[in-house]
């Protein structure tokens, strides 16, 4: 298994990749690392930490589309994350639903099952 830093780095490198699939591990890794790094930046540089948030938001778009692909949904479901109440369902799907077993129309299972 890759370590957390490599998974986090690879997520940023794939910011413009809207093809294929991403795992729950990638989503949780991205979330937890961003909370930790964001908190440290707020403590160190205060008002300028928003720059980090913009970069994270841009990187999260590709990751979120790939995660929707992993559960068998179109990447356009990303729009649902901006609709109150509906976004709770979509966040649950992203962070808790298992990957589609085997290959789906977006590619092979990232777990290789």
Tab-separated table of C-alpha atoms in Angstrom:
chain	number	residue	atom	x	y	z
A	1	UNK	CA	0.000	0.000	0.000
A	2	UNK	CA	1.221	3.502	-0.803
A	3	UNK	CA	1.918	5.809	2.094
A	4	UNK	CA	-0.381	8.751	2.811
A	5	UNK	CA	1.985	11.379	1.450
A	6	UNK	CA	2.333	9.654	-1.928
A	7	UNK	CA	-1.456	9.274	-2.249
A	8	UNK	CA	-1.894	12.963	-1.374
A	9	UNK	CA	0.791	14.059	-3.844
A	10	UNK	CA	-0.666	11.882	-6.607
A	11	UNK	CA	-4.101	13.456	-6.071
A	12	UNK	CA	-2.652	16.896	-6.775
A	13	UNK	CA	-0.773	15.605	-9.812
A	14	UNK	CA	-4.036	14.206	-11.221
A	15	UNK	CA	-6.030	17.431	-10.697
A	16	UNK	CA	-6.978	17.642	-14.383
A	17	UNK	CA	-7.671	13.919	-14.832
A	18	UNK	CA	-11.412	13.345	-15.119
A	19	UNK	CA	-11.103	9.774	-16.375
A	20	UNK	CA	-10.897	6.551	-14.422
A	21	UNK	CA	-11.704	5.894	-10.799
A	22	UNK	CA	-10.528	6.911	-7.309
A	23	UNK	CA	-10.961	5.041	-4.045
A	24	UNK	CA	-12.468	5.949	-0.689
A	25	UNK	CA	-8.931	5.880	0.694
A	26	UNK	CA	-7.941	8.672	-1.689
A	27	UNK	CA	-10.963	10.744	-0.631
A	28	UNK	CA	-10.338	10.275	3.101
A	29	UNK	CA	-6.611	10.873	2.672
A	30	UNK	CA	-7.246	14.118	0.805
A	31	UNK	CA	-9.777	15.317	3.386
A	32	UNK	CA	-7.678	14.521	6.462
A	33	UNK	CA	-4.449	15.939	5.028
A	34	UNK	CA	-6.216	19.132	3.967
A	35	UNK	CA	-7.694	19.616	7.430
A	36	UNK	CA	-4.276	19.192	9.055
A	37	UNK	CA	-2.367	21.336	6.547
A	38	UNK	CA	-5.109	23.972	6.436
A	39	UNK	CA	-5.149	24.269	10.222
A	40	UNK	CA	-1.376	24.668	10.344
A	41	UNK	CA	-1.472	27.309	7.606
A	42	UNK	CA	-4.208	29.259	9.385
A	43	UNK	CA	-2.087	29.283	12.539
A	44	UNK	CA	1.068	30.300	10.651
A	45	UNK	CA	-0.096	32.714	7.957
A	46	UNK	CA	-3.675	33.479	8.941
A	47	UNK	CA	-5.526	35.382	6.235
A	48	UNK	CA	-3.347	34.078	3.404
A	49	UNK	CA	-4.405	30.469	4.030
A	50	UNK	CA	-7.260	31.020	1.548
A	51	UNK	CA	-4.718	30.493	-1.255
A	52	UNK	CA	-4.280	26.900	-0.086
A	53	UNK	CA	-8.071	26.455	-0.067
A	54	UNK	CA	-8.328	27.583	-3.698
A	55	UNK	CA	-5.612	25.129	-4.758
A	56	UNK	CA	-7.296	22.316	-2.801
A	57	UNK	CA	-10.692	23.116	-4.339
A	58	UNK	CA	-9.262	22.903	-7.860
A	59	UNK	CA	-7.487	19.612	-7.099
A	60	UNK	CA	-10.613	18.160	-5.496
A	61	UNK	CA	-12.714	18.531	-8.649
A	62	UNK	CA	-10.857	15.815	-10.567
A	63	UNK	CA	-10.728	13.570	-7.501
A	64	UNK	CA	-14.463	13.934	-6.898
A	65	UNK	CA	-15.344	13.159	-10.521
A	66	UNK	CA	-13.156	10.038	-10.415
A	67	UNK	CA	-14.760	8.976	-7.121
A	68	UNK	CA	-18.248	9.316	-8.598
A	69	UNK	CA	-16.996	7.133	-11.458
A	70	UNK	CA	-15.816	4.579	-8.898
A	71	UNK	CA	-19.340	4.142	-7.531
A	72	UNK	CA	-20.744	3.937	-11.067
A	73	UNK	CA	-22.050	7.494	-11.441
A	74	UNK	CA	-21.405	10.201	-13.988
A	75	UNK	CA	-18.982	12.949	-12.978
A	76	UNK	CA	-21.714	15.544	-13.485
A	77	UNK	CA	-23.107	14.456	-10.109
A	78	UNK	CA	-20.458	16.851	-8.798
A	79	UNK	CA	-23.009	19.624	-9.318
A	80	UNK	CA	-25.191	17.980	-6.662
A	81	UNK	CA	-22.573	18.847	-4.049
A	82	UNK	CA	-23.655	22.483	-4.367
A	83	UNK	CA	-27.344	21.775	-3.699
A	84	UNK	CA	-28.291	21.938	0.002
A	85	UNK	CA	-29.586	18.696	1.556
A	86	UNK	CA	-28.838	16.743	-1.643
A	87	UNK	CA	-25.149	17.356	-0.991
A	88	UNK	CA	-25.356	15.269	2.198
A	89	UNK	CA	-26.355	12.215	0.171
A	90	UNK	CA	-23.602	12.818	-2.350
A	91	UNK	CA	-20.962	13.292	0.354
A	92	UNK	CA	-22.085	10.012	1.928
A	93	UNK	CA	-21.711	8.313	-1.452
A	94	UNK	CA	-18.214	9.702	-1.928
A	95	UNK	CA	-16.888	8.828	1.502
A	96	UNK	CA	-18.768	5.664	2.464
A	97	UNK	CA	-20.018	3.752	-0.607
A	98	UNK	CA	-17.848	0.876	-1.753
A	99	UNK	CA	-16.339	0.744	-5.218
A	100	UNK	CA	-18.248	-0.972	-7.995
A	101	UNK	CA	-16.855	-4.506	-8.094
A	102	UNK	CA	-14.891	-5.347	-11.198
A	103	UNK	CA	-14.723	-3.076	-14.208
A	104	UNK	CA	-17.414	-0.488	-14.828
A	105	UNK	CA	-17.792	1.885	-17.785
A	106	UNK	CA	-15.210	4.239	-16.225
A	107	UNK	CA	-12.432	1.684	-15.899
A	108	UNK	CA	-11.123	-1.201	-13.824
A	109	UNK	CA	-11.652	-1.407	-10.081
A	110	UNK	CA	-8.814	0.541	-8.414
A	111	UNK	CA	-8.523	-2.234	-5.826
A	112	UNK	CA	-7.945	-4.766	-8.595
A	113	UNK	CA	-10.890	-6.928	-7.501
